PDB file of C-alpha atoms and ligand atoms in Angstrom:
ATOM      1  CA  MET A  18      26.183   0.734 -33.072  1.00  0.00           C
ATOM      2  CA  VAL A  19      23.170   0.300 -30.784  1.00  0.00           C
ATOM      3  CA  THR A  20      23.930  -1.931 -27.807  1.00  0.00           C
ATOM      4  CA  GLN A  21      20.999  -4.190 -26.943  1.00  0.00           C
ATOM      5  CA  ILE A  22      20.327  -4.666 -23.234  1.00  0.00           C
ATOM      6  CA  PRO A  23      19.874  -8.424 -22.604  1.00  0.00           C
ATOM      7  CA  LYS A  24      16.183  -9.187 -22.061  1.00  0.00           C
ATOM      8  CA  ALA A  25      16.814 -10.595 -18.601  1.00  0.00           C
ATOM      9  CA  ALA A  26      18.158  -7.222 -17.482  1.00  0.00           C
ATOM     10  CA  TYR A  27      14.740  -5.539 -17.759  1.00  0.00           C
ATOM     11  CA  PRO A  28      12.779  -5.823 -14.545  1.00  0.00           C
ATOM     12  CA  ARG A  29       9.887  -8.229 -14.912  1.00  0.00           C
ATOM     13  CA  PRO A  30       8.327 -10.909 -12.683  1.00  0.00           C
ATOM     14  CA  PHE A  31      10.864 -13.383 -11.292  1.00  0.00           C
ATOM     15  CA  LEU A  32       8.093 -15.806 -10.256  1.00  0.00           C
ATOM     16  CA  LYS A  33       5.459 -17.582 -12.289  1.00  0.00           C
ATOM     17  CA  TRP A  34       2.221 -16.750 -10.442  1.00  0.00           C
ATOM     18  CA  ALA A  35      -1.380 -17.817 -11.000  1.00  0.00           C
ATOM     19  CA  GLY A  36      -3.228 -14.872 -12.510  1.00  0.00           C
ATOM     20  CA  GLY A  37       0.034 -13.180 -13.570  1.00  0.00           C
ATOM     21  CA  LYS A  38      -0.662 -10.140 -15.720  1.00  0.00           C
ATOM     22  CA  SER A  39       2.388 -10.041 -18.005  1.00  0.00           C
ATOM     23  CA  ARG A  40       0.380 -11.021 -21.071  1.00  0.00           C
ATOM     24  CA  LEU A  41      -2.301  -8.397 -20.466  1.00  0.00           C
ATOM     25  CA  ILE A  42      -0.116  -5.363 -19.821  1.00  0.00           C
ATOM     26  CA  GLN A  43      -0.224  -4.147 -23.448  1.00  0.00           C
ATOM     27  CA  GLN A  44      -3.997  -3.975 -23.207  1.00  0.00           C
ATOM     28  CA  TYR A  45      -3.862  -2.197 -19.851  1.00  0.00           C
ATOM     29  CA  ILE A  46      -1.525   0.586 -21.022  1.00  0.00           C
ATOM     30  CA  PRO A  47      -4.247   2.967 -22.328  1.00  0.00           C
ATOM     31  CA  PHE A  48      -6.065   2.696 -18.997  1.00  0.00           C
ATOM     32  CA  PHE A  49      -3.216   3.514 -16.603  1.00  0.00           C
ATOM     33  CA  PRO A  50      -3.581   7.011 -15.100  1.00  0.00           C
ATOM     34  CA  LYS A  51      -1.095   9.617 -16.360  1.00  0.00           C
ATOM     35  CA  ASP A  52      -0.599  11.511 -13.102  1.00  0.00           C
ATOM     36  CA  TYR A  53       0.192   9.983  -9.749  1.00  0.00           C
ATOM     37  CA  ASN A  54       3.100   9.946  -7.325  1.00  0.00           C
ATOM     38  CA  ASN A  55       2.487   6.894  -5.165  1.00  0.00           C
ATOM     39  CA  TYR A  56       1.676   3.404  -6.390  1.00  0.00           C
ATOM     40  CA  TYR A  57      -0.081   0.695  -4.316  1.00  0.00           C
ATOM     41  CA  GLU A  58      -0.487  -2.958  -5.270  1.00  0.00           C
ATOM     42  CA  PRO A  59      -2.391  -4.806  -2.493  1.00  0.00           C
ATOM     43  CA  PHE A  60      -2.567  -8.208  -4.280  1.00  0.00           C
ATOM     44  CA  LEU A  61       1.059  -8.328  -5.372  1.00  0.00           C
ATOM     45  CA  GLY A  62       1.499 -11.939  -6.603  1.00  0.00           C
ATOM     46  CA  GLY A  63       4.121 -11.903  -9.382  1.00  0.00           C
ATOM     47  CA  GLY A  64       3.936  -8.088  -9.564  1.00  0.00           C
ATOM     48  CA  ALA A  65       3.745  -7.803 -13.374  1.00  0.00           C
ATOM     49  CA  VAL A  66       2.116  -4.363 -13.313  1.00  0.00           C
ATOM     50  CA  PHE A  67       4.574  -3.034 -10.737  1.00  0.00           C
ATOM     51  CA  PHE A  68       7.546  -4.185 -12.819  1.00  0.00           C
ATOM     52  CA  TYR A  69       6.039  -2.650 -15.947  1.00  0.00           C
ATOM     53  CA  LEU A  70       5.301   0.739 -14.354  1.00  0.00           C
ATOM     54  CA  GLN A  71       8.446   0.853 -12.193  1.00  0.00           C
ATOM     55  CA  PRO A  72       7.120   3.558  -9.882  1.00  0.00           C
ATOM     56  CA  ILE A  73       9.673   5.187  -7.573  1.00  0.00           C
ATOM     57  CA  ALA A  74       7.323   5.241  -4.577  1.00  0.00           C
ATOM     58  CA  ALA A  75       5.414   1.983  -4.184  1.00  0.00           C
ATOM     59  CA  VAL A  76       3.693   0.098  -1.373  1.00  0.00           C
ATOM     60  CA  LEU A  77       3.514  -3.600  -2.278  1.00  0.00           C
ATOM     61  CA  THR A  78       1.489  -5.966  -0.140  1.00  0.00           C
ATOM     62  CA  ASP A  79       0.044  -9.469  -0.251  1.00  0.00           C
ATOM     63  CA  ILE A  80      -1.508 -11.781   2.325  1.00  0.00           C
ATOM     64  CA  ASN A  81       1.016 -14.531   1.513  1.00  0.00           C
ATOM     65  CA  SER A  82       3.838 -14.132   4.047  1.00  0.00           C
ATOM     66  CA  GLU A  83       6.293 -16.460   2.238  1.00  0.00           C
ATOM     67  CA  LEU A  84       5.837 -14.430  -0.927  1.00  0.00           C
ATOM     68  CA  ILE A  85       6.478 -11.182   0.942  1.00  0.00           C
ATOM     69  CA  THR A  86       9.588 -12.617   2.651  1.00  0.00           C
ATOM     70  CA  THR A  87      10.846 -13.541  -0.810  1.00  0.00           C
ATOM     71  CA  TYR A  88      10.319 -10.033  -2.232  1.00  0.00           C
ATOM     72  CA  ARG A  89      12.085  -8.491   0.745  1.00  0.00           C
ATOM     73  CA  CYS A  90      15.081 -10.811   0.276  1.00  0.00           C
ATOM     74  CA  VAL A  91      15.209  -9.994  -3.454  1.00  0.00           C
ATOM     75  CA  ARG A  92      15.176  -6.296  -2.576  1.00  0.00           C
ATOM     76  CA  ASP A  93      17.658  -6.420   0.329  1.00  0.00           C
ATOM     77  CA  ASN A  94      19.941  -9.466  -0.129  1.00  0.00           C
ATOM     78  CA  VAL A  95      19.912 -10.411  -3.772  1.00  0.00           C
ATOM     79  CA  GLU A  96      23.547 -11.619  -3.968  1.00  0.00           C
ATOM     80  CA  GLU A  97      23.173 -13.994  -0.986  1.00  0.00           C
ATOM     81  CA  LEU A  98      19.921 -15.236  -2.476  1.00  0.00           C
ATOM     82  CA  ILE A  99      21.623 -15.930  -5.804  1.00  0.00           C
ATOM     83  CA  CYS A 100      24.297 -18.018  -3.993  1.00  0.00           C
ATOM     84  CA  LEU A 101      21.608 -20.157  -2.325  1.00  0.00           C
ATOM     85  CA  LEU A 102      19.743 -20.609  -5.614  1.00  0.00           C
ATOM     86  CA  LYS A 103      22.940 -21.725  -7.334  1.00  0.00           C
ATOM     87  CA  GLU A 104      23.241 -24.480  -4.707  1.00  0.00           C
ATOM     88  CA  HIS A 105      19.661 -25.556  -5.427  1.00  0.00           C
ATOM     89  CA  GLN A 106      20.459 -25.529  -9.159  1.00  0.00           C
ATOM     90  CA  ILE A 107      23.425 -27.877  -8.644  1.00  0.00           C
ATOM     91  CA  LYS A 108      21.554 -30.272  -6.354  1.00  0.00           C
ATOM     92  CA  HIS A 109      18.231 -30.319  -8.215  1.00  0.00           C
ATOM     93  CA  ASN A 110      16.685 -33.716  -8.951  1.00  0.00           C
ATOM     94  CA  ARG A 111      13.437 -35.463  -8.090  1.00  0.00           C
ATOM     95  CA  ASP A 112      14.409 -36.595  -4.576  1.00  0.00           C
ATOM     96  CA  TYR A 113      15.957 -33.224  -3.779  1.00  0.00           C
ATOM     97  CA  TYR A 114      12.741 -31.430  -4.858  1.00  0.00           C
ATOM     98  CA  TYR A 115      10.596 -33.517  -2.461  1.00  0.00           C
ATOM     99  CA  HIS A 116      13.152 -33.111   0.320  1.00  0.00           C
ATOM    100  CA  ILE A 117      13.087 -29.292  -0.022  1.00  0.00           C
ATOM    101  CA  ARG A 118       9.305 -29.297  -0.398  1.00  0.00           C
ATOM    102  CA  ALA A 119       8.970 -31.126   2.951  1.00  0.00           C
ATOM    103  CA  ASN A 120      11.276 -28.749   4.840  1.00  0.00           C
ATOM    104  CA  SER A 121       9.942 -25.238   5.224  1.00  0.00           C
ATOM    105  CA  GLY A 122      12.072 -23.897   8.093  1.00  0.00           C
ATOM    106  CA  GLY A 123      15.246 -21.850   8.089  1.00  0.00           C
ATOM    107  CA  SER A 124      16.228 -18.200   7.801  1.00  0.00           C
ATOM    108  CA  ASP A 125      14.274 -15.719   5.692  1.00  0.00           C
ATOM    109  CA  LEU A 126      16.903 -16.059   2.956  1.00  0.00           C
ATOM    110  CA  GLU A 127      16.596 -19.849   2.983  1.00  0.00           C
ATOM    111  CA  LYS A 128      12.811 -19.547   2.834  1.00  0.00           C
ATOM    112  CA  ALA A 129      13.038 -17.132  -0.101  1.00  0.00           C
ATOM    113  CA  ALA A 130      15.446 -19.427  -1.981  1.00  0.00           C
ATOM    114  CA  ARG A 131      13.130 -22.370  -1.292  1.00  0.00           C
ATOM    115  CA  LEU A 132      10.082 -20.534  -2.640  1.00  0.00           C
ATOM    116  CA  ILE A 133      11.889 -19.505  -5.833  1.00  0.00           C
ATOM    117  CA  TYR A 134      13.361 -23.011  -6.255  1.00  0.00           C
ATOM    118  CA  LEU A 135       9.939 -24.675  -5.852  1.00  0.00           C
ATOM    119  CA  ASN A 136       8.320 -22.079  -8.148  1.00  0.00           C
ATOM    120  CA  LYS A 137      10.843 -22.807 -10.923  1.00  0.00           C
ATOM    121  CA  THR A 138      10.588 -26.580 -10.639  1.00  0.00           C
ATOM    122  CA  CYS A 139       7.035 -27.432  -9.515  1.00  0.00           C
ATOM    123  CA  PHE A 140       4.092 -28.256 -11.766  1.00  0.00           C
ATOM    124  CA  ASN A 141       3.026 -25.117 -13.686  1.00  0.00           C
ATOM    125  CA  GLY A 142       4.636 -22.744 -11.171  1.00  0.00           C
ATOM    126  CA  LEU A 143       1.581 -23.141  -8.958  1.00  0.00           C
ATOM    127  CA  TYR A 144       1.552 -22.010  -5.345  1.00  0.00           C
ATOM    128  CA  ARG A 145      -0.753 -24.237  -3.317  1.00  0.00           C
ATOM    129  CA  VAL A 146      -0.653 -25.288   0.331  1.00  0.00           C
ATOM    130  CA  ASN A 147      -2.649 -27.888   2.273  1.00  0.00           C
ATOM    131  CA  SER A 148      -4.733 -27.206   5.383  1.00  0.00           C
ATOM    132  CA  GLN A 149      -1.547 -27.294   7.510  1.00  0.00           C
ATOM    133  CA  GLY A 150       0.031 -24.630   5.322  1.00  0.00           C
ATOM    134  CA  GLN A 151       2.459 -27.090   3.682  1.00  0.00           C
ATOM    135  CA  PHE A 152       3.342 -26.570   0.018  1.00  0.00           C
ATOM    136  CA  ASN A 153       1.931 -29.583  -1.839  1.00  0.00           C
ATOM    137  CA  VAL A 154       2.459 -29.049  -5.582  1.00  0.00           C
ATOM    138  CA  PRO A 155       4.163 -32.004  -7.343  1.00  0.00           C
ATOM    139  CA  LEU A 156       7.388 -31.750  -9.314  1.00  0.00           C
ATOM    140  CA  GLY A 157       6.919 -30.254 -12.800  1.00  0.00           C
ATOM    141  CA  ARG A 158       8.222 -31.718 -16.051  1.00  0.00           C
ATOM    142  CA  TYR A 159      11.070 -29.395 -16.969  1.00  0.00           C
ATOM    143  CA  GLU A 160      14.158 -30.691 -18.756  1.00  0.00           C
ATOM    144  CA  ASN A 161      16.446 -27.981 -17.540  1.00  0.00           C
ATOM    145  CA  PRO A 162      14.711 -25.404 -15.331  1.00  0.00           C
ATOM    146  CA  ASN A 163      16.449 -22.048 -14.878  1.00  0.00           C
ATOM    147  CA  ILE A 164      16.409 -21.990 -11.084  1.00  0.00           C
ATOM    148  CA  CYS A 165      18.680 -18.982 -10.735  1.00  0.00           C
ATOM    149  CA  PRO A 166      17.910 -16.251 -13.310  1.00  0.00           C
ATOM    150  CA  GLU A 167      20.533 -14.013 -11.748  1.00  0.00           C
ATOM    151  CA  ASN A 168      20.319 -10.967 -14.027  1.00  0.00           C
ATOM    152  CA  LEU A 169      16.566 -10.936 -13.734  1.00  0.00           C
ATOM    153  CA  LEU A 170      16.819 -11.131  -9.928  1.00  0.00           C
ATOM    154  CA  ARG A 171      19.307  -8.244  -9.872  1.00  0.00           C
ATOM    155  CA  ALA A 172      17.063  -6.153 -12.138  1.00  0.00           C
ATOM    156  CA  ALA A 173      14.052  -6.926  -9.933  1.00  0.00           C
ATOM    157  CA  SER A 174      16.097  -6.019  -6.847  1.00  0.00           C
ATOM    158  CA  ALA A 175      16.971  -2.616  -8.330  1.00  0.00           C
ATOM    159  CA  ALA A 176      13.347  -1.955  -9.305  1.00  0.00           C
ATOM    160  CA  LEU A 177      12.213  -2.854  -5.762  1.00  0.00           C
ATOM    161  CA  SER A 178      14.903  -0.844  -3.987  1.00  0.00           C
ATOM    162  CA  THR A 179      12.677   2.142  -3.128  1.00  0.00           C
ATOM    163  CA  SER A 180       9.488   0.148  -2.430  1.00  0.00           C
ATOM    164  CA  GLN A 181       7.836  -0.636   0.886  1.00  0.00           C
ATOM    165  CA  ILE A 182       6.985  -4.351   0.983  1.00  0.00           C
ATOM    166  CA  LYS A 183       4.846  -5.905   3.689  1.00  0.00           C
ATOM    167  CA  GLN A 184       2.453  -8.723   4.454  1.00  0.00           C
ATOM    168  CA  ALA A 185      -1.090  -7.375   4.814  1.00  0.00           C
ATOM    169  CA  ASP A 186      -4.699  -7.960   3.984  1.00  0.00           C
ATOM    170  CA  PHE A 187      -5.849  -5.779   1.073  1.00  0.00           C
ATOM    171  CA  THR A 188      -7.943  -3.550   3.373  1.00  0.00           C
ATOM    172  CA  ASP A 189      -4.662  -2.183   4.778  1.00  0.00           C
ATOM    173  CA  VAL A 190      -4.466   0.009   1.664  1.00  0.00           C
ATOM    174  CA  LEU A 191      -7.102   2.209   3.348  1.00  0.00           C
ATOM    175  CA  ASN A 192      -4.454   3.194   5.916  1.00  0.00           C
ATOM    176  CA  GLN A 193      -2.097   4.290   3.160  1.00  0.00           C
ATOM    177  CA  ALA A 194      -3.763   5.778   0.075  1.00  0.00           C
ATOM    178  CA  THR A 195      -5.484   9.068   0.767  1.00  0.00           C
ATOM    179  CA  SER A 196      -5.435  11.478  -2.183  1.00  0.00           C
ATOM    180  CA  SER A 197      -5.359  12.065  -5.949  1.00  0.00           C
ATOM    181  CA  GLU A 198      -1.560  11.624  -5.805  1.00  0.00           C
ATOM    182  CA  ASP A 199      -2.224   7.906  -5.234  1.00  0.00           C
ATOM    183  CA  PHE A 200      -2.888   5.082  -7.716  1.00  0.00           C
ATOM    184  CA  VAL A 201      -4.086   1.680  -6.440  1.00  0.00           C
ATOM    185  CA  PHE A 202      -4.027  -1.358  -8.760  1.00  0.00           C
ATOM    186  CA  CYS A 203      -6.025  -4.359  -7.466  1.00  0.00           C
ATOM    187  CA  ASP A 204      -5.681  -7.833  -8.966  1.00  0.00           C
ATOM    188  CA  PRO A 205      -7.646 -10.009  -6.514  1.00  0.00           C
ATOM    189  CA  PRO A 206      -8.359 -13.730  -6.855  1.00  0.00           C
ATOM    190  CA  TYR A 207     -10.991 -13.772  -9.583  1.00  0.00           C
ATOM    191  CA  HIS A 208     -14.644 -14.481  -8.967  1.00  0.00           C
ATOM    192  CA  PRO A 209     -15.489 -17.887 -10.550  1.00  0.00           C
ATOM    193  CA  ILE A 210     -17.357 -17.631 -13.860  1.00  0.00           C
ATOM    194  CA  SER A 211     -18.959 -21.029 -13.258  1.00  0.00           C
ATOM    195  CA  ASN A 212     -19.275 -23.475 -10.360  1.00  0.00           C
ATOM    196  CA  THR A 213     -16.647 -25.750 -11.901  1.00  0.00           C
ATOM    197  CA  SER A 214     -14.093 -22.944 -12.261  1.00  0.00           C
ATOM    198  CA  TYR A 215     -14.063 -22.190  -8.529  1.00  0.00           C
ATOM    199  CA  PHE A 216     -10.456 -21.916  -7.503  1.00  0.00           C
ATOM    200  CA  THR A 217     -10.342 -21.488  -3.754  1.00  0.00           C
ATOM    201  CA  GLY A 218      -6.942 -20.391  -3.181  1.00  0.00           C
ATOM    202  CA  TYR A 219      -3.441 -19.307  -3.582  1.00  0.00           C
ATOM    203  CA  ASN A 220      -2.770 -19.732   0.116  1.00  0.00           C
ATOM    204  CA  GLY A 221      -5.542 -21.804   1.634  1.00  0.00           C
ATOM    205  CA  ASN A 222      -7.887 -18.816   2.146  1.00  0.00           C
ATOM    206  CA  SER A 223     -10.905 -18.617  -0.048  1.00  0.00           C
ATOM    207  CA  PHE A 224     -11.871 -15.304  -1.581  1.00  0.00           C
ATOM    208  CA  GLY A 225     -15.654 -15.470  -1.901  1.00  0.00           C
ATOM    209  CA  GLU A 226     -18.528 -13.057  -2.538  1.00  0.00           C
ATOM    210  CA  LYS A 227     -18.123 -11.413   0.886  1.00  0.00           C
ATOM    211  CA  GLU A 228     -14.471 -10.605   0.155  1.00  0.00           C
ATOM    212  CA  GLN A 229     -15.347  -9.292  -3.334  1.00  0.00           C
ATOM    213  CA  GLU A 230     -17.949  -7.001  -1.735  1.00  0.00           C
ATOM    214  CA  LEU A 231     -15.451  -5.823   0.859  1.00  0.00           C
ATOM    215  CA  LEU A 232     -12.984  -5.082  -1.925  1.00  0.00           C
ATOM    216  CA  ARG A 233     -15.652  -3.105  -3.809  1.00  0.00           C
ATOM    217  CA  ASP A 234     -16.400  -1.095  -0.646  1.00  0.00           C
ATOM    218  CA  THR A 235     -12.683  -0.512  -0.118  1.00  0.00           C
ATOM    219  CA  CYS A 236     -12.347   0.780  -3.691  1.00  0.00           C
ATOM    220  CA  ALA A 237     -15.418   3.029  -3.252  1.00  0.00           C
ATOM    221  CA  GLU A 238     -13.877   4.520  -0.107  1.00  0.00           C
ATOM    222  CA  LEU A 239     -10.559   5.119  -1.892  1.00  0.00           C
ATOM    223  CA  ALA A 240     -12.312   6.775  -4.852  1.00  0.00           C
ATOM    224  CA  SER A 241     -14.231   9.063  -2.489  1.00  0.00           C
ATOM    225  CA  ARG A 242     -10.820  10.335  -1.296  1.00  0.00           C
ATOM    226  CA  GLY A 243      -9.798  11.085  -4.904  1.00  0.00           C
ATOM    227  CA  VAL A 244      -7.497   8.038  -5.159  1.00  0.00           C
ATOM    228  CA  LYS A 245      -7.298   6.574  -8.699  1.00  0.00           C
ATOM    229  CA  VAL A 246      -8.339   2.923  -8.517  1.00  0.00           C
ATOM    230  CA  MET A 247      -7.998   0.191 -11.150  1.00  0.00           C
ATOM    231  CA  ILE A 248      -9.300  -3.352 -10.573  1.00  0.00           C
ATOM    232  CA  CYS A 249      -9.279  -6.437 -12.764  1.00  0.00           C
ATOM    233  CA  ASN A 250     -11.589  -9.409 -12.344  1.00  0.00           C
ATOM    234  CA  SER A 251     -13.510 -12.029 -14.299  1.00  0.00           C
ATOM    235  CA  ASP A 252     -16.287 -10.937 -16.650  1.00  0.00           C
ATOM    236  CA  CYS A 253     -19.450 -12.070 -14.886  1.00  0.00           C
ATOM    237  CA  ALA A 254     -22.751 -10.538 -13.787  1.00  0.00           C
ATOM    238  CA  PHE A 255     -21.786 -10.555 -10.100  1.00  0.00           C
ATOM    239  CA  ILE A 256     -18.669  -8.430 -10.611  1.00  0.00           C
ATOM    240  CA  ARG A 257     -20.313  -6.130 -13.182  1.00  0.00           C
ATOM    241  CA  ASN A 258     -23.162  -5.442 -10.734  1.00  0.00           C
ATOM    242  CA  LEU A 259     -20.821  -4.731  -7.841  1.00  0.00           C
ATOM    243  CA  TYR A 260     -19.002  -1.961  -9.675  1.00  0.00           C
ATOM    244  CA  LYS A 261     -22.041  -0.621 -11.549  1.00  0.00           C
ATOM    245  CA  GLN A 262     -23.498   0.176  -8.135  1.00  0.00           C
ATOM    246  CA  ILE A 263     -20.637   2.603  -7.445  1.00  0.00           C
ATOM    247  CA  ASP A 264     -20.488   4.057 -10.976  1.00  0.00           C
ATOM    248  CA  PHE A 265     -17.004   2.809 -11.885  1.00  0.00           C
ATOM    249  CA  ASN A 266     -16.093   2.373 -15.580  1.00  0.00           C
ATOM    250  CA  ILE A 267     -16.116  -1.241 -16.797  1.00  0.00           C
ATOM    251  CA  TYR A 268     -14.104  -2.380 -19.839  1.00  0.00           C
ATOM    252  CA  PRO A 269     -13.963  -5.934 -21.278  1.00  0.00           C
ATOM    253  CA  ILE A 270     -10.438  -7.171 -22.071  1.00  0.00           C
ATOM    254  CA  ALA A 271      -9.677 -10.261 -24.209  1.00  0.00           C
ATOM    255  CA  ALA A 272      -7.338 -12.624 -22.359  1.00  0.00           C
ATOM    256  CA  SER A 273      -5.950 -16.089 -22.808  1.00  0.00           C
ATOM    257  CA  ARG A 274      -5.742 -18.218 -19.731  1.00  0.00           C
ATOM    258  CA  SER A 275      -3.127 -20.919 -19.338  1.00  0.00           C
ATOM    259  CA  ILE A 276      -3.527 -21.974 -15.665  1.00  0.00           C
ATOM    260  CA  ASN A 277      -6.808 -23.871 -15.589  1.00  0.00           C
ATOM    261  CA  SER A 278      -7.262 -27.426 -14.410  1.00  0.00           C
ATOM    262  CA  ASN A 279      -9.809 -28.018 -17.200  1.00  0.00           C
ATOM    263  CA  ILE A 280      -7.900 -28.092 -20.495  1.00  0.00           C
ATOM    264  CA  LYS A 281     -11.052 -27.174 -22.469  1.00  0.00           C
ATOM    265  CA  ARG A 282     -11.280 -23.910 -20.576  1.00  0.00           C
ATOM    266  CA  ARG A 283      -7.856 -22.761 -21.722  1.00  0.00           C
ATOM    267  CA  GLY A 284      -8.045 -20.289 -24.613  1.00  0.00           C
ATOM    268  CA  ILE A 285      -9.606 -16.838 -25.150  1.00  0.00           C
ATOM    269  CA  ILE A 286     -11.872 -15.552 -22.425  1.00  0.00           C
ATOM    270  CA  TYR A 287     -12.975 -12.051 -21.488  1.00  0.00           C
ATOM    271  CA  GLU A 288     -11.958 -10.346 -18.283  1.00  0.00           C
ATOM    272  CA  LEU A 289     -12.891  -6.955 -16.873  1.00  0.00           C
ATOM    273  CA  LEU A 290     -10.782  -3.906 -16.233  1.00  0.00           C
ATOM    274  CA  ILE A 291     -12.568  -1.484 -13.927  1.00  0.00           C
ATOM    275  CA  THR A 292     -11.537   2.092 -13.137  1.00  0.00           C
ATOM    276  CA  SER A 293     -12.717   4.849 -10.829  1.00  0.00           C
ATOM    277  CA  TYR A 294     -11.517   7.577 -13.213  1.00  0.00           C
TER     278      TYR A 294
HETATM  279  C1  SAM B 328      -4.326 -12.839  -9.032  1.00  0.00           C
HETATM  280  S1  SAM B 328      -3.016 -12.926  -7.861  1.00  0.00           S
HETATM  281  C2  SAM B 328      -2.151 -11.455  -8.273  1.00  0.00           C
HETATM  282  C3  SAM B 328      -1.402 -11.627  -9.566  1.00  0.00           C
HETATM  283  C4  SAM B 328      -0.409 -10.503  -9.833  1.00  0.00           C
HETATM  284  N1  SAM B 328      -1.067  -9.270 -10.173  1.00  0.00           N
HETATM  285  C5  SAM B 328       0.577 -10.894 -10.940  1.00  0.00           C
HETATM  286  O1  SAM B 328       0.712 -10.184 -11.962  1.00  0.00           O
HETATM  287  O2  SAM B 328       1.224 -11.936 -10.773  1.00  0.00           O
HETATM  288  C6  SAM B 328      -3.814 -12.604  -6.365  1.00  0.00           C
HETATM  289  C7  SAM B 328      -2.941 -12.407  -5.132  1.00  0.00           C
HETATM  290  O3  SAM B 328      -3.805 -11.984  -4.065  1.00  0.00           O
HETATM  291  C8  SAM B 328      -3.296 -12.490  -2.841  1.00  0.00           C
HETATM  292  N2  SAM B 328      -4.402 -12.447  -1.871  1.00  0.00           N
HETATM  293  C9  SAM B 328      -5.433 -13.317  -1.696  1.00  0.00           C
HETATM  294  N3  SAM B 328      -6.245 -12.879  -0.723  1.00  0.00           N
HETATM  295  C10 SAM B 328      -5.739 -11.696  -0.279  1.00  0.00           C
HETATM  296  C11 SAM B 328      -6.143 -10.750   0.711  1.00  0.00           C
HETATM  297  N4  SAM B 328      -7.226 -10.935   1.456  1.00  0.00           N
HETATM  298  N5  SAM B 328      -5.377  -9.635   0.883  1.00  0.00           N
HETATM  299  C12 SAM B 328      -4.251  -9.449   0.150  1.00  0.00           C
HETATM  300  N6  SAM B 328      -3.815 -10.322  -0.803  1.00  0.00           N
HETATM  301  C13 SAM B 328      -4.552 -11.414  -1.008  1.00  0.00           C
HETATM  302  C14 SAM B 328      -2.790 -13.883  -3.190  1.00  0.00           C
HETATM  303  O4  SAM B 328      -1.810 -14.288  -2.244  1.00  0.00           O
HETATM  304  C15 SAM B 328      -2.231 -13.659  -4.624  1.00  0.00           C
HETATM  305  O5  SAM B 328      -0.851 -13.417  -4.586  1.00  0.00           O
END
């Protein structure tokens, strides 16, 4: 008899994150490089590609410090984190949500439990903060949210156990990836395809044309060292031109987008997958 491993035991993202790549992985598979020893993901978010590839040696970074604190707690203290999440699960109701939302202090473990709790219960799993850095997403409409997916958290913890995790701007990858042994996957905030689709931020910082150009230059520098670089972004003339200038390969990928404030813009759109190899 074949014993089925419960789905939750496979490592996969434990957060819902804007721009999450879980639904695109199947289309990315043919484009992943075959040979590399070290994996780098400088825009970690929900980490869908990391959890799919499960590299032994990984450097995972993101500019969002609360997100990074959460990953470190999942890696290092998953059982304590599960206990705190179980408390949130018991106490969860509307008033409790707004009470937790308004209180961002505490230990790293408490902060990590708060971020996961808010992510599982807020509207659409969005992460958005106001100009003072306070999380301001309203309560979502979930009948019975699974606030503590404990097997999934344990599986994620095991997958993360050999990874370096730190808060950093994406340019920090230049201090780390140096040779053809290295594979860098970049999933930056996407360039807007129209003025109305401009989405300024996951964390209050905007990621505009200057940042996209800096990312392109960073990728060009990595490629000149022999590093294998893969980038995804929206399919628009600005992004195509950026990477044409450095002779990277550009592939259109069909995607469906569910996080968009304009309901008419949900549905099939094309995105780009760009490689240096
Ligand atoms: C599109 S999301 C990544 C989604 C992720 N690949 C997934 O599957 O969930 C972009 C991430 O970039 C991060 N970010 C934005 N600006 C950044 C910067 N300058 N340096 C590093 N990370 C940044 C955001 O905090 C966000 O988590």
